PDB file of C-alpha atoms in Angstrom:
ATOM      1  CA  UNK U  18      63.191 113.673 117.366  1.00 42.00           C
ATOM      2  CA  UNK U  19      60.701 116.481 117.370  1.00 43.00           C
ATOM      3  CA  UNK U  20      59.488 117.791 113.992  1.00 45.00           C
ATOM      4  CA  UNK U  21      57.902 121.431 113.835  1.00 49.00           C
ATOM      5  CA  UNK U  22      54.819 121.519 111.762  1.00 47.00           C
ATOM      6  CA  UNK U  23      55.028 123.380 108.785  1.00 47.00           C
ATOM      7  CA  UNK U  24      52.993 126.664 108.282  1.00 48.00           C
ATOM      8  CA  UNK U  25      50.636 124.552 105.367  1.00 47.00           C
ATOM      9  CA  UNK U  26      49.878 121.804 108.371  1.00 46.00           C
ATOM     10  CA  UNK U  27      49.170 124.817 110.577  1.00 52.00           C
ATOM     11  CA  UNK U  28      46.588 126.244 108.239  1.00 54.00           C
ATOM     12  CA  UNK U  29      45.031 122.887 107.212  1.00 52.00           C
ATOM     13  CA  UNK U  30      44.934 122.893 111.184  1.00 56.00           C
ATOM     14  CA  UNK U  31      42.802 125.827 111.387  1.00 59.00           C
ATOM     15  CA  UNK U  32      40.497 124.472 108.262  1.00 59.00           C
ATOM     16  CA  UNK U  33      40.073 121.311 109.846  1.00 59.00           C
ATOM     17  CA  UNK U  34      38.453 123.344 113.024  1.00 62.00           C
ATOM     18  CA  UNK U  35      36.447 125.235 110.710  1.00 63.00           C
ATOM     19  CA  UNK U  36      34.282 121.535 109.621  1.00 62.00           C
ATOM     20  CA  UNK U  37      33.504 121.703 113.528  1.00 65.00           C
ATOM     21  CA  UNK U  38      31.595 124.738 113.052  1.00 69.00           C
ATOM     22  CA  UNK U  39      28.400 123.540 111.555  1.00 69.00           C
ATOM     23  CA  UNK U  40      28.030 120.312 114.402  1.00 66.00           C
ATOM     24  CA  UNK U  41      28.516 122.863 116.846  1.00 71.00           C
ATOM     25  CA  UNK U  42      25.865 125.094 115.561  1.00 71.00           C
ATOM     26  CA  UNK U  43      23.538 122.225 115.521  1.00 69.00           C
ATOM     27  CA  UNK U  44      24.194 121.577 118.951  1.00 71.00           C
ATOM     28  CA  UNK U  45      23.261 124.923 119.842  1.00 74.00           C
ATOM     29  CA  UNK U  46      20.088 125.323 117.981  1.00 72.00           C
ATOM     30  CA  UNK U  47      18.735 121.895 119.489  1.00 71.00           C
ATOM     31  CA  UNK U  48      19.464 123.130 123.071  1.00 73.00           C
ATOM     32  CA  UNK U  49      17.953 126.430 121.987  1.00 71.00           C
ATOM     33  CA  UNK U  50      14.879 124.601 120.651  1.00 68.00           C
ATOM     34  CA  UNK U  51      14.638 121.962 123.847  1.00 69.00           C
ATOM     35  CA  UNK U  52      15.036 124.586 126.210  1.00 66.00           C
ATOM     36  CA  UNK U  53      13.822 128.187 124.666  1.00 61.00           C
ATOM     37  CA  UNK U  54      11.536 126.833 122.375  1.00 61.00           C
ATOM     38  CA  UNK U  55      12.499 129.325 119.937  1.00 65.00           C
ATOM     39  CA  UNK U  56      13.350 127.276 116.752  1.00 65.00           C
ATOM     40  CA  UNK U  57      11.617 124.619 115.705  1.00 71.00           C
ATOM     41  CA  UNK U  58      13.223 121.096 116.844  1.00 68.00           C
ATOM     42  CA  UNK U  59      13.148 119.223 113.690  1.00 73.00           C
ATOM     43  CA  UNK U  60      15.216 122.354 111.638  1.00 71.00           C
ATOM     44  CA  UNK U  61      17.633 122.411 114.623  1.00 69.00           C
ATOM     45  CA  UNK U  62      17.726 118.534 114.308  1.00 74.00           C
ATOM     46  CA  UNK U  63      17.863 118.641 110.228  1.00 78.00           C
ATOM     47  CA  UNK U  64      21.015 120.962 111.315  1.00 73.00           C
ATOM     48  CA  UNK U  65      22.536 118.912 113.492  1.00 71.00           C
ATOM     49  CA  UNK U  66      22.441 115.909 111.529  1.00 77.00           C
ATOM     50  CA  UNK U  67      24.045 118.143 108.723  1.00 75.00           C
ATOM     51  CA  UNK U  68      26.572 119.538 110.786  1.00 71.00           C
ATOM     52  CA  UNK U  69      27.600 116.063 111.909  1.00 71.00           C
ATOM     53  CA  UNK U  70      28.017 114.321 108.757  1.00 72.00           C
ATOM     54  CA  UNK U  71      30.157 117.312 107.453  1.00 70.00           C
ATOM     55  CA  UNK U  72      32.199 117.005 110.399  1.00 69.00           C
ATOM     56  CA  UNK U  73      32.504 113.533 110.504  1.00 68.00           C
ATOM     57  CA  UNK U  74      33.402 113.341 106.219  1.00 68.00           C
ATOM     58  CA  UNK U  75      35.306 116.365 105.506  1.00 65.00           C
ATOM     59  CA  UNK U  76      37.073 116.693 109.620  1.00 61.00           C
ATOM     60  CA  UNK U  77      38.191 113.256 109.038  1.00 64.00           C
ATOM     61  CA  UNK U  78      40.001 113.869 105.450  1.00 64.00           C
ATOM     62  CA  UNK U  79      41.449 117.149 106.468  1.00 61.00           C
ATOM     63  CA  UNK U  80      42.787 114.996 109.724  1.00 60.00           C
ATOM     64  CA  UNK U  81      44.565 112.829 107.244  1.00 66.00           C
ATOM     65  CA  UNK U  82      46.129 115.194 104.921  1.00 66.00           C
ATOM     66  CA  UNK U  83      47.460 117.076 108.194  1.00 67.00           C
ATOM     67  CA  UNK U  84      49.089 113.909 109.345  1.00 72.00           C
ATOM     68  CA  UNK U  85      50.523 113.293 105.683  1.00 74.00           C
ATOM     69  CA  UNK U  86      51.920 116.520 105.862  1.00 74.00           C
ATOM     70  CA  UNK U  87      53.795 115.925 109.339  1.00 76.00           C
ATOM     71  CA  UNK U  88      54.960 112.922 108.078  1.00 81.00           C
ATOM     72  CA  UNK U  89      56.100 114.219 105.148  1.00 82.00           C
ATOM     73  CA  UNK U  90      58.537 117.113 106.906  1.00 83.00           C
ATOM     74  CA  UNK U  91      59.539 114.704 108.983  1.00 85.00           C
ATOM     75  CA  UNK U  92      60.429 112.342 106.242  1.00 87.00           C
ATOM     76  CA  UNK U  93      62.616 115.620 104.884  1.00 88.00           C
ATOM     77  CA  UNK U  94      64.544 116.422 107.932  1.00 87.00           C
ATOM     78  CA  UNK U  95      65.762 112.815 107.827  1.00 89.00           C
ATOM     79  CA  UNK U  96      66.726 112.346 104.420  1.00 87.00           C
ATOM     80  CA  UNK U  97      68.616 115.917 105.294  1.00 90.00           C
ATOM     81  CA  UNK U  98      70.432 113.915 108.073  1.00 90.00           C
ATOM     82  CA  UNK U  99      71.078 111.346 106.166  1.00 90.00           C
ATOM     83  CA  UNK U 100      72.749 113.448 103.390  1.00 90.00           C
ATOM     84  CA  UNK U 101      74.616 115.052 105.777  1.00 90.00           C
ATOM     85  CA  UNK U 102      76.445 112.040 107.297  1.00 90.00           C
ATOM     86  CA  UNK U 103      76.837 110.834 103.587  1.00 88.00           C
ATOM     87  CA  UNK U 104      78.757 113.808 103.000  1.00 91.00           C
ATOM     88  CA  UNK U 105      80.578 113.192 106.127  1.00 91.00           C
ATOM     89  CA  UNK U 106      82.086 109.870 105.055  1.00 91.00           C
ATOM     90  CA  UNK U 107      83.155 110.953 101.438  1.00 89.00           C
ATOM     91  CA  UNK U 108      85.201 113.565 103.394  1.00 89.00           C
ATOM     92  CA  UNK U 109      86.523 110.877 105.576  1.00 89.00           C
ATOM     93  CA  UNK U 110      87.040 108.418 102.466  1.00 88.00           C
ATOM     94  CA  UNK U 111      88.109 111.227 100.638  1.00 90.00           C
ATOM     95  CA  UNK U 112      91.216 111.589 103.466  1.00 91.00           C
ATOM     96  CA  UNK U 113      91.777 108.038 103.916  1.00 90.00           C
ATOM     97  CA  UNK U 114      92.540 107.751  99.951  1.00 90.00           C
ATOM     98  CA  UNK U 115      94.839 110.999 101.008  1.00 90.00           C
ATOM     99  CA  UNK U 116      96.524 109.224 102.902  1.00 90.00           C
ATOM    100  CA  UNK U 117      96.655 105.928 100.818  1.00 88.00           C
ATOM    101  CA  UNK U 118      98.349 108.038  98.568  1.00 90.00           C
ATOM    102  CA  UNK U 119     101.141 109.483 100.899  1.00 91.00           C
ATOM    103  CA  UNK U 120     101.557 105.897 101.773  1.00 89.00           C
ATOM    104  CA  UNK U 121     102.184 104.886  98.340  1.00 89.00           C
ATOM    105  CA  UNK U 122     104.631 107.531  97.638  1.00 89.00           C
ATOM    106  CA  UNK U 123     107.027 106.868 100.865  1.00 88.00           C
ATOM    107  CA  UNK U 124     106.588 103.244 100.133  1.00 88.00           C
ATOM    108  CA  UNK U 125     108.405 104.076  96.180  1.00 89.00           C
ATOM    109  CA  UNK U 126     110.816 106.731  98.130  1.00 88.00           C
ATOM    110  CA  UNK U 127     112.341 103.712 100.009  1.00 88.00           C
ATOM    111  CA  UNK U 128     112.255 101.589  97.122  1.00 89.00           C
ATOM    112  CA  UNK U 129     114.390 104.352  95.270  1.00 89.00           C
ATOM    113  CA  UNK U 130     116.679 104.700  98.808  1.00 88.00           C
ATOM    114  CA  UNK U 131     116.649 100.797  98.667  1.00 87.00           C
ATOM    115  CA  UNK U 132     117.709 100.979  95.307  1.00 88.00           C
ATOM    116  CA  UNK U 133     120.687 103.440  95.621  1.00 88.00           C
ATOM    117  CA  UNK U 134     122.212 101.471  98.595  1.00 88.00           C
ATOM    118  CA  UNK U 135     121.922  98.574  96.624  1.00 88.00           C
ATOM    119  CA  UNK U 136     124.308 100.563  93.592  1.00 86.00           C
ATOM    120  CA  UNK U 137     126.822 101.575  96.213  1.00 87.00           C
ATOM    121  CA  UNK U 138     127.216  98.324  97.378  1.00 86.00           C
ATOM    122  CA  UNK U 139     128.124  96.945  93.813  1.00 88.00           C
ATOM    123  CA  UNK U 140     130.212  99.800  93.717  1.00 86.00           C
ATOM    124  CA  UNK U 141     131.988  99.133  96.901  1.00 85.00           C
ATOM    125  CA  UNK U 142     132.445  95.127  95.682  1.00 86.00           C
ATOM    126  CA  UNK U 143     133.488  96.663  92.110  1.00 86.00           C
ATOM    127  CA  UNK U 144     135.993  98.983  93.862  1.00 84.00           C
ATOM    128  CA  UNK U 145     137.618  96.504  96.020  1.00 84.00           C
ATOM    129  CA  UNK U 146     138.093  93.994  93.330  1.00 86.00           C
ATOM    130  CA  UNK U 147     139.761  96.597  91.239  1.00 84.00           C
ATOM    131  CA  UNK U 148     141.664  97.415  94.344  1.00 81.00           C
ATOM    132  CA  UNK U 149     142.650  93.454  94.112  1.00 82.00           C
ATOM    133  CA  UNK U 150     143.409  93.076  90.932  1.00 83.00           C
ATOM    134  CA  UNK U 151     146.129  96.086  91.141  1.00 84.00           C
ATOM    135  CA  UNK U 152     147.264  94.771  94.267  1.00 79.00           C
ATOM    136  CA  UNK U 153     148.139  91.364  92.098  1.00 83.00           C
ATOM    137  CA  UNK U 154     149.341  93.165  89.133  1.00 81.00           C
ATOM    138  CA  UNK U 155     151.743  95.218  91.312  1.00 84.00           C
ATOM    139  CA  UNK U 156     152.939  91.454  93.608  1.00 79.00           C
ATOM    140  CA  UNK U 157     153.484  90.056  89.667  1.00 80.00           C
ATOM    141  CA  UNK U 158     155.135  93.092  88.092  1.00 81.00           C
ATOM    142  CA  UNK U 159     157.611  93.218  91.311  1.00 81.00           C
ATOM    143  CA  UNK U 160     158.111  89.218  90.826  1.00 78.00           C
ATOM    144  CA  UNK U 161     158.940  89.173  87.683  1.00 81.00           C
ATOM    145  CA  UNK U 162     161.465  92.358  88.058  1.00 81.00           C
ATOM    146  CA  UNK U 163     163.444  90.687  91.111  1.00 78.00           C
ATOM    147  CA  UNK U 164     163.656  87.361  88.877  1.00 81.00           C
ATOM    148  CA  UNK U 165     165.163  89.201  86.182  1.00 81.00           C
ATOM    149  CA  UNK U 166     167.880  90.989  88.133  1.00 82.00           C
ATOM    150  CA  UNK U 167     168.528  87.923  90.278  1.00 82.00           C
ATOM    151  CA  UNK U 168     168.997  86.446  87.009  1.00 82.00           C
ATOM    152  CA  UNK U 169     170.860  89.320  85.452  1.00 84.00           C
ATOM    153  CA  UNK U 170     173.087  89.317  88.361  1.00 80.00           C
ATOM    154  CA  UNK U 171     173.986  85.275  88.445  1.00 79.00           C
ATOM    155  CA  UNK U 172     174.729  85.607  84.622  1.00 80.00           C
ATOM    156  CA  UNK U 173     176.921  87.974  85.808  1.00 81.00           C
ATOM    157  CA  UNK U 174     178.272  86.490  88.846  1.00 76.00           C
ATOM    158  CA  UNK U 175     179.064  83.082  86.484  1.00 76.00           C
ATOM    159  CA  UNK U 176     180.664  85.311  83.722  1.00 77.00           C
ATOM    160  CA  UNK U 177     182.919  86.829  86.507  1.00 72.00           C
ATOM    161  CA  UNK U 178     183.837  83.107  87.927  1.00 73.00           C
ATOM    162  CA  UNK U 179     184.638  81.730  84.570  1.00 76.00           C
ATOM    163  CA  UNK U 180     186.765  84.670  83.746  1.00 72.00           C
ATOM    164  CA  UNK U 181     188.276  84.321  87.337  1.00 63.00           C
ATOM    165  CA  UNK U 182     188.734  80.519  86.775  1.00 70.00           C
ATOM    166  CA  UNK U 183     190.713  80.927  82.984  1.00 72.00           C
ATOM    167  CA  UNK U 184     192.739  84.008  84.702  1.00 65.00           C
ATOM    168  CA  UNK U 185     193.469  81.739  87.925  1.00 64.00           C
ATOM    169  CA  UNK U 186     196.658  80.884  86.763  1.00 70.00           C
ATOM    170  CA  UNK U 187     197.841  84.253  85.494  1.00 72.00           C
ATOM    171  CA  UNK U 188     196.105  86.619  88.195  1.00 67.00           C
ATOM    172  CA  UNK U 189     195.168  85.229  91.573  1.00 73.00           C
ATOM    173  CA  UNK U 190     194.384  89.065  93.148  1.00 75.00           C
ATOM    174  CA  UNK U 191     192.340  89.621  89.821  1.00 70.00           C
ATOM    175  CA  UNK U 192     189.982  87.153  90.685  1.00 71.00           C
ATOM    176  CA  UNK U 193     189.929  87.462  94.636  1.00 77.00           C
ATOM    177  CA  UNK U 194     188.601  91.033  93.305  1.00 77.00           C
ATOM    178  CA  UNK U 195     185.870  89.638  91.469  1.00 72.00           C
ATOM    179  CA  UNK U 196     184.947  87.299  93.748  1.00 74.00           C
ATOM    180  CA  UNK U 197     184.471  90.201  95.842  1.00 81.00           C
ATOM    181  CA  UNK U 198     182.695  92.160  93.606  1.00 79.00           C
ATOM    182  CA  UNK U 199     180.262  88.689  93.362  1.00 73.00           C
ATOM    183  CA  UNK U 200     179.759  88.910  97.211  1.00 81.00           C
ATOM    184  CA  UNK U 201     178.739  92.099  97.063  1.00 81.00           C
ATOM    185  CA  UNK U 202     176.541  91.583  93.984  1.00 73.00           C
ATOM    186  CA  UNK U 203     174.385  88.436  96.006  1.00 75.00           C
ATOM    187  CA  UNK U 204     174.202  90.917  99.103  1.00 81.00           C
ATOM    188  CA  UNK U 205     172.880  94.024  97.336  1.00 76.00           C
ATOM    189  CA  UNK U 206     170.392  91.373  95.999  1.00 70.00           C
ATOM    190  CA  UNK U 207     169.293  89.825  99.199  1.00 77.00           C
ATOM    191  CA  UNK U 208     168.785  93.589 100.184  1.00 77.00           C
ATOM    192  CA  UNK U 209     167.060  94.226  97.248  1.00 76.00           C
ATOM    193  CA  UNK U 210     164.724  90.949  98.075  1.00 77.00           C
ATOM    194  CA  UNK U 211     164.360  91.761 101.445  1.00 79.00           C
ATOM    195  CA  UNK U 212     162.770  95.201 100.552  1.00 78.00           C
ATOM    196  CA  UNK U 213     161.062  93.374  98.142  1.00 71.00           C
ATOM    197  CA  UNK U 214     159.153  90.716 100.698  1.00 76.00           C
ATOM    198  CA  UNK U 215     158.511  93.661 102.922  1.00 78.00           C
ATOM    199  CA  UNK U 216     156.772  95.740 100.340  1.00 72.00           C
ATOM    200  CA  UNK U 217     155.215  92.713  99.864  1.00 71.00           C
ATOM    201  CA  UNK U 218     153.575  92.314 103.750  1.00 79.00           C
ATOM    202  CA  UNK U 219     152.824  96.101 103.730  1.00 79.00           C
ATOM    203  CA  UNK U 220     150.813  95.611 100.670  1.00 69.00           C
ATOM    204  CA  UNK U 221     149.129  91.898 102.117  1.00 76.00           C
ATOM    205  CA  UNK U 222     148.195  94.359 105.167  1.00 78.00           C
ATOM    206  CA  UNK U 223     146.686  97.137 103.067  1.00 76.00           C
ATOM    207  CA  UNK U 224     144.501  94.345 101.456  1.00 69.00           C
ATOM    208  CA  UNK U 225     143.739  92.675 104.505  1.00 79.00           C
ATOM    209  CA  UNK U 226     142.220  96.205 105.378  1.00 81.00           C
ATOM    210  CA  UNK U 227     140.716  96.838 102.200  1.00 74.00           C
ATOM    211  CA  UNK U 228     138.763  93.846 102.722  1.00 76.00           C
ATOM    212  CA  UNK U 229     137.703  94.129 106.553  1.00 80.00           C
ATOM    213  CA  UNK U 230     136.549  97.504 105.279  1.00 76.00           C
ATOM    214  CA  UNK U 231     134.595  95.913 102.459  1.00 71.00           C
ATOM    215  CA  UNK U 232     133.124  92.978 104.858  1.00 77.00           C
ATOM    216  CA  UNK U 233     131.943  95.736 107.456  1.00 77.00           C
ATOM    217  CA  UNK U 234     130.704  98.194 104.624  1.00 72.00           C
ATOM    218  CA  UNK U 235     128.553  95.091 103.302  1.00 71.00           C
ATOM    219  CA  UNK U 236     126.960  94.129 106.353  1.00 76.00           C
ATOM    220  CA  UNK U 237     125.988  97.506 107.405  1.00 76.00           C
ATOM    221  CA  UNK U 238     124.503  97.243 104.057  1.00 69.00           C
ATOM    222  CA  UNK U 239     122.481  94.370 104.708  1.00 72.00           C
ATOM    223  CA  UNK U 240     121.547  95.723 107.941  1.00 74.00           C
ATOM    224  CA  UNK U 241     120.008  98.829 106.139  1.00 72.00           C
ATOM    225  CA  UNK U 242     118.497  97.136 103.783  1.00 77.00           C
ATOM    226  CA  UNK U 243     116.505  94.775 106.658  1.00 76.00           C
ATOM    227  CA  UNK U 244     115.241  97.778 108.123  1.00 77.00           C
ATOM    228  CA  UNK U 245     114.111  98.929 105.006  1.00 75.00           C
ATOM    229  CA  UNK U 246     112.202  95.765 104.409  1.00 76.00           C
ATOM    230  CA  UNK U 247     110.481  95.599 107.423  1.00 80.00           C
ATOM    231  CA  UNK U 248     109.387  99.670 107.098  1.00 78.00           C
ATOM    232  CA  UNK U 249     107.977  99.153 104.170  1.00 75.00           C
ATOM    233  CA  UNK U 250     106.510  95.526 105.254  1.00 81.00           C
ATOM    234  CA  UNK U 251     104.607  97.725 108.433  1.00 79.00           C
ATOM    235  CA  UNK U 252     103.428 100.464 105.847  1.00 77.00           C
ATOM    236  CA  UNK U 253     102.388  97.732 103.906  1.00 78.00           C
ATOM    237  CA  UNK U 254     100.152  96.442 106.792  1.00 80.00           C
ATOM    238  CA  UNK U 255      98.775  99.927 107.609  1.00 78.00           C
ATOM    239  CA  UNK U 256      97.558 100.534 103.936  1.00 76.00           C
ATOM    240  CA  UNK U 257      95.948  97.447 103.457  1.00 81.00           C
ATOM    241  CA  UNK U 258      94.487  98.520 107.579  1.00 82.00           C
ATOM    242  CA  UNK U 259      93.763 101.933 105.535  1.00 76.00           C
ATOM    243  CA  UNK U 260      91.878 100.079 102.962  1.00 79.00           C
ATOM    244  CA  UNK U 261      89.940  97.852 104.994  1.00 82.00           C
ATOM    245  CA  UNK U 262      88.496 101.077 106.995  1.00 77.00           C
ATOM    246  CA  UNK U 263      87.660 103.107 103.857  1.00 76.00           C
ATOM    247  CA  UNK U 264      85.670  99.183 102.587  1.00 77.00           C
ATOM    248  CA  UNK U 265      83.882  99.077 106.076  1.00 80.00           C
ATOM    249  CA  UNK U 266      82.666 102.656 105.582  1.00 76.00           C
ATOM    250  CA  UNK U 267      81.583 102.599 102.221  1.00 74.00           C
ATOM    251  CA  UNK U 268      79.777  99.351 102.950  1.00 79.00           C
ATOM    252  CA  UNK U 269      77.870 101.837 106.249  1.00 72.00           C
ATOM    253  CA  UNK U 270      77.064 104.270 103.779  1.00 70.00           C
ATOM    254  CA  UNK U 271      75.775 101.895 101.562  1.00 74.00           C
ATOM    255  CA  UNK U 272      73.277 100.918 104.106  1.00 72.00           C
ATOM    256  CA  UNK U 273      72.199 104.053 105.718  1.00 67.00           C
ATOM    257  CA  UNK U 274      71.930 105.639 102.205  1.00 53.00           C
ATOM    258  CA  UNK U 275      67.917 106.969 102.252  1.00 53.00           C
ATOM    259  CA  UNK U 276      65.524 104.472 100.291  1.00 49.00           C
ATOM    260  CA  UNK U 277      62.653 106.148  98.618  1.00 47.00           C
ATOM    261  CA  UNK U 278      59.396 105.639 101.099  1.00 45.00           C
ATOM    262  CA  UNK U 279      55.391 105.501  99.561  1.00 46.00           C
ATOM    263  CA  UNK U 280      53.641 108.389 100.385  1.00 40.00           C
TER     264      UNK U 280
END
């Protein structure tokens, strides 16, 4: 890369020319002196020799402080570079712990989504055992209601034939009656259990829905929750991606950071 001298190497330029001066004036007295014979040879010699060792002394060190001067701005405009890239990768570590950070946070907003699918599915499972449970209570409390009026109603019935059997003798129509009256009793009952059994399969149906319901809603569930897993298995991978990138350029800057040079 070209380097501009700076207006201090230009003038120590200029005073390096001027310790040519005197050399060159020596020159031109001993060709004066050789060929005009106006000045004496051994002044214009004595000159010379004066001119050169002031040249060759003083040209020489102002020579090496130009150089150091060069090398100096040019030392400068690279450490500028190298501050400038610097700066470059904080900005880009800077974004890449950005978006670390957005990472993170839709990482814990499908953990909380996780989360409240997990609650409605214990809901769901706590709903259709309640649902159960009632369904039982209701089978039981229906049960226990036809057993008592088939019960109430054979008490009955055998009250009626042994009143029927001790009035055989005296009334044979007022017993036919009651018999009658017993028919009808056991038929109004098988009616009544007929209804009964039927309720019975509508409600077995409703459950067996209930629970096809609950099987389906708990596998789509599951299915949700997969997907969930394996998004926030892949952001996983990206982040730790994210981090290895922001390591590799930290360890670049690291090494291209500028070390102090001897002047």
């Amino acid at each position: 890369m070209e380097t501009k001298k700076p207006e201090g190497a230009r003038k120590e330029t200029f005073r390096e020319l001027l310790y040519y001066i005197p050399m060159g004036l020596g020159i031109v007295m001993v060709t004066c002196s050789l060929f005009a014979g106006e000045i004496p040879f051994g002044d214009a010699v004595t000159v010379f020799i004066v001119g050169f060792f002031m040249t060759f002394f003083f040209g020489i060190r102002e020579g090496n402080r130009t150089q150091l001067l060069v090398k100096e701005a040019r030392l400068k405009d690279e450490a500028e570079q190298l501050e400038t890239e610097r700066q470059l990768l904080e900005a880009e570590k800077q974004q890449l712990e950005t978006e670390r950070q957005l990472l993170e946070e839709e990482m814990q907003e499908l953990e909380e989504e996780r989360q409240e699918l997990e609650a409605e599915r214990q809901r769901l499972e706590t709903y259709v055992e309640e649902a159960r449970k009632q369904d039982e209570a209701i089978w039981h409390k229906w049960r226990d209601e036809c057993e008592a009026r088939w019960e109430k109603w054979v008490a009955k019935c055998e009250a009626s034939l042994e009143e029927s059997e001790t009035r055989h003798q005296k009334d044979l129509a007022a017993w036919q009656e009651s018999n009658a009256k017993w028919e009808e009793a056991v038929e109004a009952c098988e009616a009544q259990i007929k209804l009964l059994q039927k309720s019975l399969q509508e409600s077995e149906n409703e459950n067996r829905i209930l629970r096809e319901k609950y099987e389906e809603l708990v596998n789509t569930g599951d299915d949700v929750i997969g997907r969930l897993d394996r998004t926030a298995h892949n952001l996983r991978d990206k982040l730790h991606e994210a981090q290895k990138r922001a390591d590799m350029l930290q360890m670049k800057l690291n090494q291209i950071k500028p070390k102090r040079r001897p002047y």
